[in-house]
Every structure is written in structure tokens, then in C-alpha cells.
Short mmCIF file of C-alpha atoms in Angstrom, two decimals:
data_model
loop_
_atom_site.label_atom_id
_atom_site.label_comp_id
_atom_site.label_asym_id
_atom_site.label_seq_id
_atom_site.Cartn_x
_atom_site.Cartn_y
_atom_site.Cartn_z
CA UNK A 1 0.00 0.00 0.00
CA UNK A 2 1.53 3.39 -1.24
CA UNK A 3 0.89 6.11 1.76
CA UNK A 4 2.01 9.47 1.57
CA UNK A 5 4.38 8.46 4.98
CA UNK A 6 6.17 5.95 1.97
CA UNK A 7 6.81 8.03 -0.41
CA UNK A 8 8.18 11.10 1.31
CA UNK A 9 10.20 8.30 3.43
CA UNK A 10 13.68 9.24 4.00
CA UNK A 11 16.71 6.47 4.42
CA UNK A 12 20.09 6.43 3.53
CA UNK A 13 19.24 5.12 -0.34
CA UNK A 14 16.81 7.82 -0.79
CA UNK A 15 17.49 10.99 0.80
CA UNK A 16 19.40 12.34 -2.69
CA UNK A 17 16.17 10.91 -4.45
CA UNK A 18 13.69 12.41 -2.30
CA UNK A 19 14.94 16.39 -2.13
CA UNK A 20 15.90 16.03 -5.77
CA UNK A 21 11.84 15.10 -6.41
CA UNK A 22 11.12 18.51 -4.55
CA UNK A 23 11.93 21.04 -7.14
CA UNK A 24 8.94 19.89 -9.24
CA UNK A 25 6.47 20.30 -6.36
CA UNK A 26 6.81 24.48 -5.54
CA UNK A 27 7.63 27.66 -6.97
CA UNK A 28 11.34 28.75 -7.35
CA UNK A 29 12.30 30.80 -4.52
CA UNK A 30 10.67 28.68 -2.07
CA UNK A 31 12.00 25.59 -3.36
CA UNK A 32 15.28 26.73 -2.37
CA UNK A 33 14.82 27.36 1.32
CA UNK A 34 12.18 24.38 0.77
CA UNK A 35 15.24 22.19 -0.25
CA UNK A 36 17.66 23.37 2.38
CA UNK A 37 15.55 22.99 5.44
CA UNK A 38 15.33 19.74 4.00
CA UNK A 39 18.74 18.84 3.19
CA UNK A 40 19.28 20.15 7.22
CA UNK A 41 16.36 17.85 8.29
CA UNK A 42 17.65 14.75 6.59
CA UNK A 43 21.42 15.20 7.75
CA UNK A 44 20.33 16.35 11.62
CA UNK A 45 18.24 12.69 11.33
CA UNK A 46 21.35 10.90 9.77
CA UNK A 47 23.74 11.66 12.54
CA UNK A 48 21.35 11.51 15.33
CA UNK A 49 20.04 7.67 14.17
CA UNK A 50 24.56 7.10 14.01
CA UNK A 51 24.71 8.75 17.19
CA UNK A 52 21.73 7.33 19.25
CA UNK A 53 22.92 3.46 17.55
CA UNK A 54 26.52 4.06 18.85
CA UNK A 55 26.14 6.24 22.59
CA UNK A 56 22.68 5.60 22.98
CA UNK A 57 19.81 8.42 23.56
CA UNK A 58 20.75 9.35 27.10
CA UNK A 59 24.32 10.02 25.69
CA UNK A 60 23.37 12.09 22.98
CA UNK A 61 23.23 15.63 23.37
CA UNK A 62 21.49 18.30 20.55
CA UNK A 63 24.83 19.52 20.48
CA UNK A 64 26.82 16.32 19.63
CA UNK A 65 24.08 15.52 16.71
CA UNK A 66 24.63 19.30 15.74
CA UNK A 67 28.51 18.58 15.13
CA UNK A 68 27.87 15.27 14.22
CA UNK A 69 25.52 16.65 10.94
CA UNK A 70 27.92 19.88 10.52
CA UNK A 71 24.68 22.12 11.26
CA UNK A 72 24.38 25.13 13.83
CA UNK A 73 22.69 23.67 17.22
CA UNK A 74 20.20 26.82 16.02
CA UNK A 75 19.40 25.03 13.06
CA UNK A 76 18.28 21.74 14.60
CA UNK A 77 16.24 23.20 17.16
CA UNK A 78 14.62 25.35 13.71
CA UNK A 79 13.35 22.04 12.69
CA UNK A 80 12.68 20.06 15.87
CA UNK A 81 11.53 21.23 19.27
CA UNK A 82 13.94 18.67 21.18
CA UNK A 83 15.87 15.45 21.15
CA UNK A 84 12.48 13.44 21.69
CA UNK A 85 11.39 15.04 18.59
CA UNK A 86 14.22 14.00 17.06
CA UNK A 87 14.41 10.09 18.26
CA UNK A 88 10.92 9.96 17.36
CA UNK A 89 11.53 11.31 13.48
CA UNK A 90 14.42 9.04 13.68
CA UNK A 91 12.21 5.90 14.61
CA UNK A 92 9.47 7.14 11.96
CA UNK A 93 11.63 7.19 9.07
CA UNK A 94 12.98 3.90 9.80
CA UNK A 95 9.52 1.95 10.54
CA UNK A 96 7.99 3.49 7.03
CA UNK A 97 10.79 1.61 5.42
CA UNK A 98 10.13 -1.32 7.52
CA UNK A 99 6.63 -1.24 7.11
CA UNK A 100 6.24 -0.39 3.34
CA UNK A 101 8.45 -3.81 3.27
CA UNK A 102 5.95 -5.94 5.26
CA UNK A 103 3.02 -4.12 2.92
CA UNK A 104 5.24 -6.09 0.21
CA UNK A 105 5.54 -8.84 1.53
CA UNK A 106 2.49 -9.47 3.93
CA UNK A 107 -0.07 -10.47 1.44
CA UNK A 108 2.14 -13.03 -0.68
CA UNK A 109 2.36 -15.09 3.03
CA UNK A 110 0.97 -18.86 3.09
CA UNK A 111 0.66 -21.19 5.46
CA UNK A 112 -0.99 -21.48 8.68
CA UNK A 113 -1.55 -18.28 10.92
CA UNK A 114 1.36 -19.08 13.65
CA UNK A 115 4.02 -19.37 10.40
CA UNK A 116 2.92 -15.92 9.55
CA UNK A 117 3.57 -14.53 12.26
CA UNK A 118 6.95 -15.81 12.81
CA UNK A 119 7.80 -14.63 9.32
CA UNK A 120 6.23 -11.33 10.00
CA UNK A 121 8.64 -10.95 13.02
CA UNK A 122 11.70 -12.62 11.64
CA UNK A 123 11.52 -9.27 9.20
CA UNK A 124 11.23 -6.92 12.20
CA UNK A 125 14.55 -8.80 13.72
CA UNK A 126 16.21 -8.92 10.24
CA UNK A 127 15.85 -5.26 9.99
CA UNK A 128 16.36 -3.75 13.37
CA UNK A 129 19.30 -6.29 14.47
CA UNK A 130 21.62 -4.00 13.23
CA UNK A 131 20.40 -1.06 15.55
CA UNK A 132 19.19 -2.80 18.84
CA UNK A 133 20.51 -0.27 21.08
CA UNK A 134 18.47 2.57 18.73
CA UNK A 135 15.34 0.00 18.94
CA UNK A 136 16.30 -0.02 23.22
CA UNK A 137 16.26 3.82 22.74
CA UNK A 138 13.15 4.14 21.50
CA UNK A 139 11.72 2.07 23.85
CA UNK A 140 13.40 3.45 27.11
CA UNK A 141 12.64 6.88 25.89
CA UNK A 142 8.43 5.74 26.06
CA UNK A 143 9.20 6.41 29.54
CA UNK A 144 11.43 9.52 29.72
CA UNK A 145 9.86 12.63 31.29
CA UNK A 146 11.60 14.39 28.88
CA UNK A 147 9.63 13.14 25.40
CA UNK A 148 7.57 15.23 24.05
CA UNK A 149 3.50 14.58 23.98
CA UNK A 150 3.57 14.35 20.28
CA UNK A 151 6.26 11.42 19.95
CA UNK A 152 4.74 8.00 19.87
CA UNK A 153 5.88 5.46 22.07
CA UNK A 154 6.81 2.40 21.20
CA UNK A 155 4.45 -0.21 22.22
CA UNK A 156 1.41 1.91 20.57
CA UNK A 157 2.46 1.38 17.06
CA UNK A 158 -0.42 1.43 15.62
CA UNK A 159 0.84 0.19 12.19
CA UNK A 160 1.83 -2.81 14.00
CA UNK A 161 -0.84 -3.66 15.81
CA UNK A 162 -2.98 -3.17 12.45
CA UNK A 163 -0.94 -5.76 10.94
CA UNK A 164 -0.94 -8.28 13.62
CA UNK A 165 -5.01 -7.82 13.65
CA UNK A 166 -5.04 -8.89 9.63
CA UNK A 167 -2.89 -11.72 10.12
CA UNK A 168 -4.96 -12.85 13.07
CA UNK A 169 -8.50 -12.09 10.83
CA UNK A 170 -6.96 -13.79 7.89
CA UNK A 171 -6.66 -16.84 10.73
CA UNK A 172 -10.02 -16.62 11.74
CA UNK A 173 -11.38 -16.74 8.22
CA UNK A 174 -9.28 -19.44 7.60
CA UNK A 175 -10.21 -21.39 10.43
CA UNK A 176 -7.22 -21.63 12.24
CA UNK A 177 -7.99 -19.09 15.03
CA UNK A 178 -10.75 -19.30 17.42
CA UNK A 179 -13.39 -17.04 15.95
CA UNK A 180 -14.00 -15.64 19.89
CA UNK A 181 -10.17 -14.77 20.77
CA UNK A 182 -10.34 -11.23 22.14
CA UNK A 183 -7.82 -9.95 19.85
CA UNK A 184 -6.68 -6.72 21.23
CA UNK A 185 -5.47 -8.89 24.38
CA UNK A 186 -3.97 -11.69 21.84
CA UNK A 187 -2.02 -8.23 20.07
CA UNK A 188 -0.85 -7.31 23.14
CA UNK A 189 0.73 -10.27 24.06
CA UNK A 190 2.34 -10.94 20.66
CA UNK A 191 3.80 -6.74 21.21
CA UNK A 192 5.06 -7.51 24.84
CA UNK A 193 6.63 -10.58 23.63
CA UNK A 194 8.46 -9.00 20.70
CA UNK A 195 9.60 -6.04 22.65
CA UNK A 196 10.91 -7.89 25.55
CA UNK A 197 13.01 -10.28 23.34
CA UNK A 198 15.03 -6.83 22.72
CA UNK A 199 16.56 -8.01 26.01
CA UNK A 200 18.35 -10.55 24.89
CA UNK A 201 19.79 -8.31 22.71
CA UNK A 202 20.90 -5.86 25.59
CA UNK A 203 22.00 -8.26 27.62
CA UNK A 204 23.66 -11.33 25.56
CA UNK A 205 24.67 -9.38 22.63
CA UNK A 206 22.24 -11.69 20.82
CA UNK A 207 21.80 -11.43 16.43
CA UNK A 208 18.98 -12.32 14.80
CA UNK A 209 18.63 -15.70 14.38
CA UNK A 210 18.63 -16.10 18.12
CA UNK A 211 15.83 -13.32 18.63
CA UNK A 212 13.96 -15.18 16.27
CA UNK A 213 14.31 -18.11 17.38
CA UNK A 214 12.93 -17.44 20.83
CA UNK A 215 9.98 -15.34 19.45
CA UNK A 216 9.26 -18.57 17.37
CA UNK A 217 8.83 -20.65 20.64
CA UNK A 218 7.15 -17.42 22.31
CA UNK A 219 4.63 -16.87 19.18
CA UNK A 220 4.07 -20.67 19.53
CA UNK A 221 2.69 -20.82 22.86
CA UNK A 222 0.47 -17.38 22.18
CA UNK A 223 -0.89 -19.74 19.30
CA UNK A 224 -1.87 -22.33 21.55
CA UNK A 225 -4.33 -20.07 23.22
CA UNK A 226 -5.87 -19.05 20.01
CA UNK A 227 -6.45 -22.68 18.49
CA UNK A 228 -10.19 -23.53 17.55
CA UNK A 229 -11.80 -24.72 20.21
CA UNK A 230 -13.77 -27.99 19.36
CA UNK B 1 27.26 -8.23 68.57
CA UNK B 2 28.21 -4.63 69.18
CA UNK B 3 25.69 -1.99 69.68
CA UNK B 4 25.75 0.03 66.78
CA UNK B 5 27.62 3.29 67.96
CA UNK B 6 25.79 6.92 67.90
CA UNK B 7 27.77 7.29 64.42
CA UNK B 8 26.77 4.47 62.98
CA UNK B 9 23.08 5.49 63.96
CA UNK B 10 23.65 9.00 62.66
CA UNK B 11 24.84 7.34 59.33
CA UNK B 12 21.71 5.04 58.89
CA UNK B 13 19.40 8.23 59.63
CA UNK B 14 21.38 10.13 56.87
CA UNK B 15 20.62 7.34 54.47
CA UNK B 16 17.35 7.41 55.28
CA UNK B 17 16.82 11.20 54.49
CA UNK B 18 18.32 10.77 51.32
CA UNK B 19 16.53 7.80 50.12
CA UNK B 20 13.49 9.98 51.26
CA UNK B 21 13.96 12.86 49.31
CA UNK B 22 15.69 10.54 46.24
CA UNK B 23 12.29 8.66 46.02
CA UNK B 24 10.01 11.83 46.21
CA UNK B 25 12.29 13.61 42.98
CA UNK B 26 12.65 10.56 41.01
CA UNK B 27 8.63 10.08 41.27
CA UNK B 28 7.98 13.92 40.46
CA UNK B 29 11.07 14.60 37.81
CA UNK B 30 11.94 10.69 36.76
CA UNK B 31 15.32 9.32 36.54
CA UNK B 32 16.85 11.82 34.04
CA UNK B 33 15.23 14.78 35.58
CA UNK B 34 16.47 14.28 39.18
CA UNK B 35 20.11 15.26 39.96
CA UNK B 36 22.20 14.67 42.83
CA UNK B 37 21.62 18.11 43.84
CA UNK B 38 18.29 18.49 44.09
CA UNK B 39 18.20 14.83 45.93
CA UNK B 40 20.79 16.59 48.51
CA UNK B 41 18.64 20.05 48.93
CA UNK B 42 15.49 18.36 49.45
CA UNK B 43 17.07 15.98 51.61
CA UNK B 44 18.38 19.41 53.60
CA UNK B 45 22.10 18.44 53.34
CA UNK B 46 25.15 18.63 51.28
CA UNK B 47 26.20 16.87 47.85
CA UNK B 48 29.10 15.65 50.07
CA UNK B 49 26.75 14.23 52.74
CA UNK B 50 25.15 12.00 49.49
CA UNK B 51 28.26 11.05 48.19
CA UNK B 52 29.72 10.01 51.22
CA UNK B 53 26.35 7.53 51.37
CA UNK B 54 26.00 6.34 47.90
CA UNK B 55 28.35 6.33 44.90
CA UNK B 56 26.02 7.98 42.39
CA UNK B 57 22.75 8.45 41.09
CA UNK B 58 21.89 4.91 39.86
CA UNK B 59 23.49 3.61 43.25
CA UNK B 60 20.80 5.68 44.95
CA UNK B 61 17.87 4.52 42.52
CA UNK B 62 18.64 1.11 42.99
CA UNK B 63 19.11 1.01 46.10
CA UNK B 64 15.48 1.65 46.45
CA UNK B 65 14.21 -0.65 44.02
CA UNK B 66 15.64 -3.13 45.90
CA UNK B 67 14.09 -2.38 48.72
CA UNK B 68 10.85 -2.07 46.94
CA UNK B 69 11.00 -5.18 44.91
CA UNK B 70 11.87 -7.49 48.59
CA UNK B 71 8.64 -5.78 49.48
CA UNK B 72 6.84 -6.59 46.40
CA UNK B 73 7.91 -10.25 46.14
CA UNK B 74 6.53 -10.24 49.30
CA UNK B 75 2.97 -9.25 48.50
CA UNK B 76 2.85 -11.14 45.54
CA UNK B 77 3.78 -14.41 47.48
CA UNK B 78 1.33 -13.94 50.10
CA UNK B 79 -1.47 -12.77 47.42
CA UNK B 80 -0.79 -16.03 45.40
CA UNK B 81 -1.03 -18.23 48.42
CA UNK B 82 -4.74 -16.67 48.34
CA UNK B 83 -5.82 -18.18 45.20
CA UNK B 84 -8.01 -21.02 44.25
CA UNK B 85 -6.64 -21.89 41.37
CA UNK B 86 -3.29 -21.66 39.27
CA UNK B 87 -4.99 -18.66 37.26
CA UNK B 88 -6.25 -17.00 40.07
CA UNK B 89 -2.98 -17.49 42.34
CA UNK B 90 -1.02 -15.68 38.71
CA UNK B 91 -4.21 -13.26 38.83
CA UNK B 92 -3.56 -11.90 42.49
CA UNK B 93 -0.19 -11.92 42.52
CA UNK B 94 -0.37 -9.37 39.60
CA UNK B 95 -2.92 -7.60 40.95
CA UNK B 96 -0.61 -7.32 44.66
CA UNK B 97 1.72 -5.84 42.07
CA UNK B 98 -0.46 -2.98 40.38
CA UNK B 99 -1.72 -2.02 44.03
CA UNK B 100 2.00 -1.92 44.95
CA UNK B 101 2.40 0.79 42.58
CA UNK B 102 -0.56 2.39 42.17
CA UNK B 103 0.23 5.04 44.44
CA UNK B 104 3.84 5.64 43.05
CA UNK B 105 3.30 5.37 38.92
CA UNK B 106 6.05 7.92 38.95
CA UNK B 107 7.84 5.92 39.88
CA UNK B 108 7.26 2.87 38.26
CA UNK B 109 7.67 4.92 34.82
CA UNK B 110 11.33 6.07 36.12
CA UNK B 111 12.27 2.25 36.73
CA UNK B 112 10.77 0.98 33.26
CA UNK B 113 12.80 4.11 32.14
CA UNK B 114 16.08 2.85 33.56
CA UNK B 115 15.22 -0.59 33.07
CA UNK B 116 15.41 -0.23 29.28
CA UNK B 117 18.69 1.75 29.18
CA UNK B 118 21.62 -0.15 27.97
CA UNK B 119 23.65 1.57 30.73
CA UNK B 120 22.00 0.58 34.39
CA UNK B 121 18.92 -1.85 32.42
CA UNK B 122 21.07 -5.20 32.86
CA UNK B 123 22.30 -4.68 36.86
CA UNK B 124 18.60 -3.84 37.50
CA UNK B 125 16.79 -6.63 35.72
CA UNK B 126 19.79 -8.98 36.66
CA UNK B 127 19.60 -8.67 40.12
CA UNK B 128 18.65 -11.41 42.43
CA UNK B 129 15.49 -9.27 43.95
CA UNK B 130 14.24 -8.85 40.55
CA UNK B 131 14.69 -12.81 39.27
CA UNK B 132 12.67 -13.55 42.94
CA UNK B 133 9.16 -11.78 41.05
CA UNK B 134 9.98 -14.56 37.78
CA UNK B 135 10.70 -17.17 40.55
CA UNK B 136 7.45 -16.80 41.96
CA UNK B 137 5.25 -16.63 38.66
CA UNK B 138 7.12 -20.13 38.03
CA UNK B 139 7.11 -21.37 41.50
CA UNK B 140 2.78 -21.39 40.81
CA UNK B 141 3.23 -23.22 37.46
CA UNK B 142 5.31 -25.88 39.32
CA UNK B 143 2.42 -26.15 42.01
CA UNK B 144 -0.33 -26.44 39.49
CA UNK B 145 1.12 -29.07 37.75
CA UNK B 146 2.02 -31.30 41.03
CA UNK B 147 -1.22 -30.67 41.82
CA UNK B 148 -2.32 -32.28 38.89
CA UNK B 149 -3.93 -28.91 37.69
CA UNK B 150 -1.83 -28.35 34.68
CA UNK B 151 0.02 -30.64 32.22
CA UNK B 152 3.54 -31.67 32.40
CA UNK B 153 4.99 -28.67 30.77
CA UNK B 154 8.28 -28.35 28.66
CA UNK B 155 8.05 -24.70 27.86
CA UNK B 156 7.31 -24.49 31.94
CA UNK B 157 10.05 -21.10 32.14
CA UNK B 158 9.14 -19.63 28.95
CA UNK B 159 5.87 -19.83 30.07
CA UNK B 160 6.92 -17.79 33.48
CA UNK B 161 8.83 -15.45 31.54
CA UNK B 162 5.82 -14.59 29.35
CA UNK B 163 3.38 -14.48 32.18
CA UNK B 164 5.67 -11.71 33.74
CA UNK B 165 6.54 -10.12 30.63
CA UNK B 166 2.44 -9.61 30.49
CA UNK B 167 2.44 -8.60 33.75
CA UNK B 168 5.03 -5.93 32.89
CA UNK B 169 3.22 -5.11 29.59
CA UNK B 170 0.09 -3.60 31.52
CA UNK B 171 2.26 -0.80 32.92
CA UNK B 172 1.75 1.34 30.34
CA UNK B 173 -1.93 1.31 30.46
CA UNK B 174 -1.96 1.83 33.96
CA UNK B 175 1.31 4.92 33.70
CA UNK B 176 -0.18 6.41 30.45
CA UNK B 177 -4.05 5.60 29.86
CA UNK B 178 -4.92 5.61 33.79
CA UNK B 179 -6.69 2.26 33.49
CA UNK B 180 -8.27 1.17 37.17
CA UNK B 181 -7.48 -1.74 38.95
CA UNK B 182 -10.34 -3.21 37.35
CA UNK B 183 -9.36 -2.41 33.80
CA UNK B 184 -5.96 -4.24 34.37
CA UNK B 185 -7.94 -7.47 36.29
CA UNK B 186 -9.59 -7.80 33.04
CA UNK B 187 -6.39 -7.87 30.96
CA UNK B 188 -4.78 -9.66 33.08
CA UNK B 189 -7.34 -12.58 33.21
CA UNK B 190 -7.63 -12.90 29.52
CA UNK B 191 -3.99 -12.55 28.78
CA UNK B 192 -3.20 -15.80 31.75
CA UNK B 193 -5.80 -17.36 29.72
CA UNK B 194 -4.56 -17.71 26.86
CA UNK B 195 -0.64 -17.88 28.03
CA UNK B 196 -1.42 -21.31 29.80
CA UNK B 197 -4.17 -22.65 27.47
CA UNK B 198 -1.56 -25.39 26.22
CA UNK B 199 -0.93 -26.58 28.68
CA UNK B 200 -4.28 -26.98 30.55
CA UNK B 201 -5.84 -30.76 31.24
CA UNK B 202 -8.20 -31.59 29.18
#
């Protein structure tokens, strides 16, 4: 599904691609300041997702991502109101490209309802292995006094949950799910388990195969309380 | 055994002021927001006078979730031994929890905070008073089965972890979304419903 989050979604690969689209959009003159607010937004996000990955959020100070991006510490709080804003644009860029991917992929999945889902969050490990302590971030920063109201916590992703609820649907349809699962509870369960696997990750240094793994066996015993009852 | 000497005494009441005042910031400015500073003004004494008690911040914060997660483990226990059944035993002890907290959110939210950091996160989830609250979740699966209540069960401390892990995973609710008591019984109910439906009798 193309949303207008995907295709003004920013990533390494694209940033070049998506401020060179701009011109076409607006009138000269304000294309230029257009572009280089842009060109500051996308290099401020660049060396605050390095920085938060490598020293971690607490670490991170406006001022180090302001070196970091060769920008004025003026110039980053232009275009966000604080490091929580920040994080949070951070996280947002990088779940649009994680999510257009599962939009790919999602509706080509076979098999029964528990294989899905251990597919669907094999991808999520696949793709955030590389950054667990900007995934740990995110997550400890749900919690910080110091994010602001408008950043969305982790463990309300609603894209998420949204996919989780088709995949459970598609189940039900398909008679592998008990038609009278409470589902929101079933979602939740499935969310705590996948965030709390992050800890192997903070604690054994764990890679992806191994986070998998264990959300296999914890996805597994979810799916045992959502079998048809006879 | 010696009597503890008027110093000694003077010490522990010094340590007490300052885990005091420590616990009141933390709960109104979280973790981050609370320095050593404001711990030692509130507490009416010097930085020094902190320092010469506890080596830093996190010393100081978990310090006290120590002492609040003895006292926890405690009312969970005892709420458990209440229960009729394995999924009622789970049921209070959760709910001993959320009434543990509900009066101090705050901070709750500052130790999910910390928890989560890749600095102090691992010596706090790590330590021995915290693996006690996962003990005890398991220590009820082990019952229910001698009982003859549940199954033999091979995925017995997965299924201990996950039953915490969904205690833990109301918090939010609770910190956030101000759901009751009530609100979180309900959760709670369905989500120990489903995590031990495999392993049920038949």
C-alpha cells in the first residue's frame, strides 16, 4: 500500500532521491529554502540515528548531533523542538521503510496463521538487528519525562498492531484461530513478547537468528491459546 | 554483637533522608530529571553528605528498588497463596503488584525508564530481587502441575517469563491511559488465559 508516509520516506538510499523530487512540487524561490531545510532535516536525522545506535539516547546531546551533521545547534532546534522530537523522526523514518516492506511482503504469506507470524517478526529482527541499542532507545525513551506529547511510544504502534489484527483475521477466516479470541489482548501479548526479546539483545549481545528463534517458541505458545476450540 | 555506635546510627538516619527525598524527585522529575543536587537540597544536606552515602545516582535509585522489589515479592507471594486456582494465584499476585504501585506510577515509569537503558537496564533486571518476582510466577506453574492442575509442561520457564513479561506489559496502560485496577484485572485474566491454554488438562 503506497501512503504518503512511503513516499516522502527518508533512508540512507533515498534521501538524494527524495529532495531532488522537490523542485517539481513548488515555486522557485521557495523551493530553495524548501530544499535546504530539507537537506538540514535529513542530515540532523542521519547523525542523530549514528549517534543514538553508537552512545545511545541518554548520551546524545542536541549539540553532539549538531557537530555530528555539521549544522548550527540553532538550526536543529529550527526544525525540531527537542531530542524526543528528534528520536521519534528518527524511529518514523525507519519503521515506514520497515513497514512499506511488510506491505510487500504481507499479502504473498501462506501457510498457517502461527508461520505468519513468525515470518512477519523474523523481518522486524532482520531489519532492526543492526540497531538494537536505537530499537532499546526508542523504547526506554516511552518512559522519559523528557519526550515530548507528540512522539509515539513504542508499544502503541499502531501500524503494527494493524498488521498483527489482519494476520490474526486472515486466521479466523481461515479457520485456524478461534473465531472468539479477544484480539486486542492476543495483540498485546504478541507486542510484549516482541519487545521484551530486545533483552536478549541488551544483555547477551544476541543477532537475529537467536531473537527469532525465541519469538518462534514465544509466538508458539500465544498460538496455543488461540487454536479452535472444538 | 556490638551496639551500633551513635555514628553508625547518625549514618543510617542520613541514608534514610536521602533515600526519602531521592524517592520523592525521582517520582515527580523521573530518573533523568532528578540530579544529585536536588536529591541533597530536598534531603536538607550537602552533595558531600550523598556522596559520602552512595556512589552515584543509579546507586541511589537502585538502592530503592531493591528495597521495593523485597517488598513486592513479598505481597505477591502472600497474594498467590490466596488463590483457588493456578490462574487466580497468577491473577492476584499481579494484581498485589499494580496495588503496589498504584500510588507511586512515577515511579514505576522512572524504573521501566532505567530498566530499558543499555547503561544501568542489565544490573537492575539482573539482580537477584528482581529474578525472585519470575521465581514466583514459576514457582505457581510448578504447584499447578504437582497438583495435577496443569500438564507436564516443557516450555514451563518460557511460560513464566511470558506471564511476567504480560504482567510488565500492563504498565503502560496503567502509567499512560490511567486504566483502574479493574481495567488491568480484566487484561490480566484474559492474557493468563490464553498464556497457559496449552498446557491446561483436558
Amino acid at each position: 500500500m503506497a501512503t504518503p508516509e512511503n513516499l516522502t520516506r527518508v533512508d540512507d538510499a533515498t534521501a538524494g532521491a527524495a529532495v531532488a523530487q522537490f523542485p517539481a512540487v513548488a515555486a522557485r524561490p521557495r523551493v530553495t529554502r524548501q530544499t535546504r531545510k530539507n537537506e538540514t532535516r535529513n542530515r540532523v536525522i542521519k547523525a542523530a540515528r549514528e549517534l543514538f545506535d553508537t552512545q545511545g539516547y541518554q548520551g546524545t546531546t542536541i549539540r553532539d548531533i549538531a557537530r555530528q551533521a555539521g549544522v548550527s545547534v540553532g538550526s536543529v532546534f529550527t526544525t525540531f523542538a527537542s531530542k524526543g522530537d528528534v528520536l521519534s523522526q528518527v524511529m518514523q523514518d525507519r519503521l515506514d521503510g520497515l513497514y512499506a516492506e511488510l506491505d510487500r511482503v504481507m499479502p504473498h504469506l501462506r501457510g498457517a496463521t502461527l508461520e505468519r507470524l513468525q515470518t512477519m517478526f523474523a523481518i522486524h529482527f532482520a531489519f532492526e538487528v543492526r540497531h538494537t541499542r536505537l530499537f532499546l532507545a526508542h523504547i526506554a525513551a516511552a518512559y522519559d519525562w523528557t519526550l515530548p506529547s507528540t512522539a509515539q511510544p513504542m508499544g502503541a504502534n499502531p501500524r503494527l498492531q494493524a498488521i498483527i489484527r489482519d494476520c490474526l483475521a486472515k486466521g479466523v477466516s481461515e479457520g485456524d484461530v478461534e473465531g472468539s479470541i479477544e484480539f486486542q489482548e492476543t495483540i498485546d501479548l504478541l507486542m510484549a513478547a516482541y519487545a521484551w526479546v530486545y533483552r536478549l539483545a541488551a544483555r547477551d549481545d544476541a543477532d537475529a537468528p537467536t531473537m527469532t528463534e525465541v519469538m518462534d517458541r514465544q509466538i508458539a505458545l500465544i498460538a496455543t491459546g488461540f487454536k479452535p476450540r472444538e | 554483637m556490638k551496639a551500633p555506635t551513635r555514628r553508625a546510627l547518625a549514618k543510617q538516619q542520613t541514608r534514610a533522608k536521602v533515600l526519602a527525598a531521592a524517592r520523592r524527585l525521582f517520582s515527580e522529575q523521573g530518573y533523568e530529571g532528578a540530579t544529585i543536587r536536588d536529591i541533597a537540597a530536598a534531603a536538607g544536606m550537602s552533595t558531600g553528605a550523598v556522596f559520602a552515602n552512595f556512589a552515584d545516582k543509579s546507586d541511589l535509585f537502585r538502592e530503592i528498588m531493591m528495597t521495593d522489589m523485597v517488598a513486592l515479592a513479598e505481597a505477591m507471594r502472600e497474594a498467590a497463596s490466596h488463590g483457588d486456582d493456578v490462574d487466580e494465584a497468577i491473577l492476584r499476585a499481579f494484581m498485589a503488584g499494580y496495588l503496589f504501585y498504584q500510588t507511586q506510577l512515577p515511579l514505576a515509569r522512572a524504573a521501566f525508564s532505567v530498566g530499558w537503558s543499555t547503561q544501568d537496564g542489565p544490573a537492575l533486571r539482573g539482580a537477584a530481587q528482581a529474578r525472585s518476582l519470575r521465581d514466583l510466577i514459576a514457582d505457581q506453574l510448578t504447584r499447578a502441575t504437582e497438583r495435577g492442575e496443569l500438564g507436564s509442561d516443557s516450555q514451563g520457564a518460557l511460560r513464566a517469563d511470558m506471564l511476567f513479561d504480560a504482567y510488565l506489559s500492563n504498565y503502560p496502560q496503567a502509567i499512560f491511559e490511567s486504566w483502574t485496577l479493574d481495567d488491568l484485572r480484566a487484561r490480566a485474566r484474559d492474557q493468563i488465559d490464553i498464556l497457559l491454554a496449552g498446557v491446561r488438562r483436558k
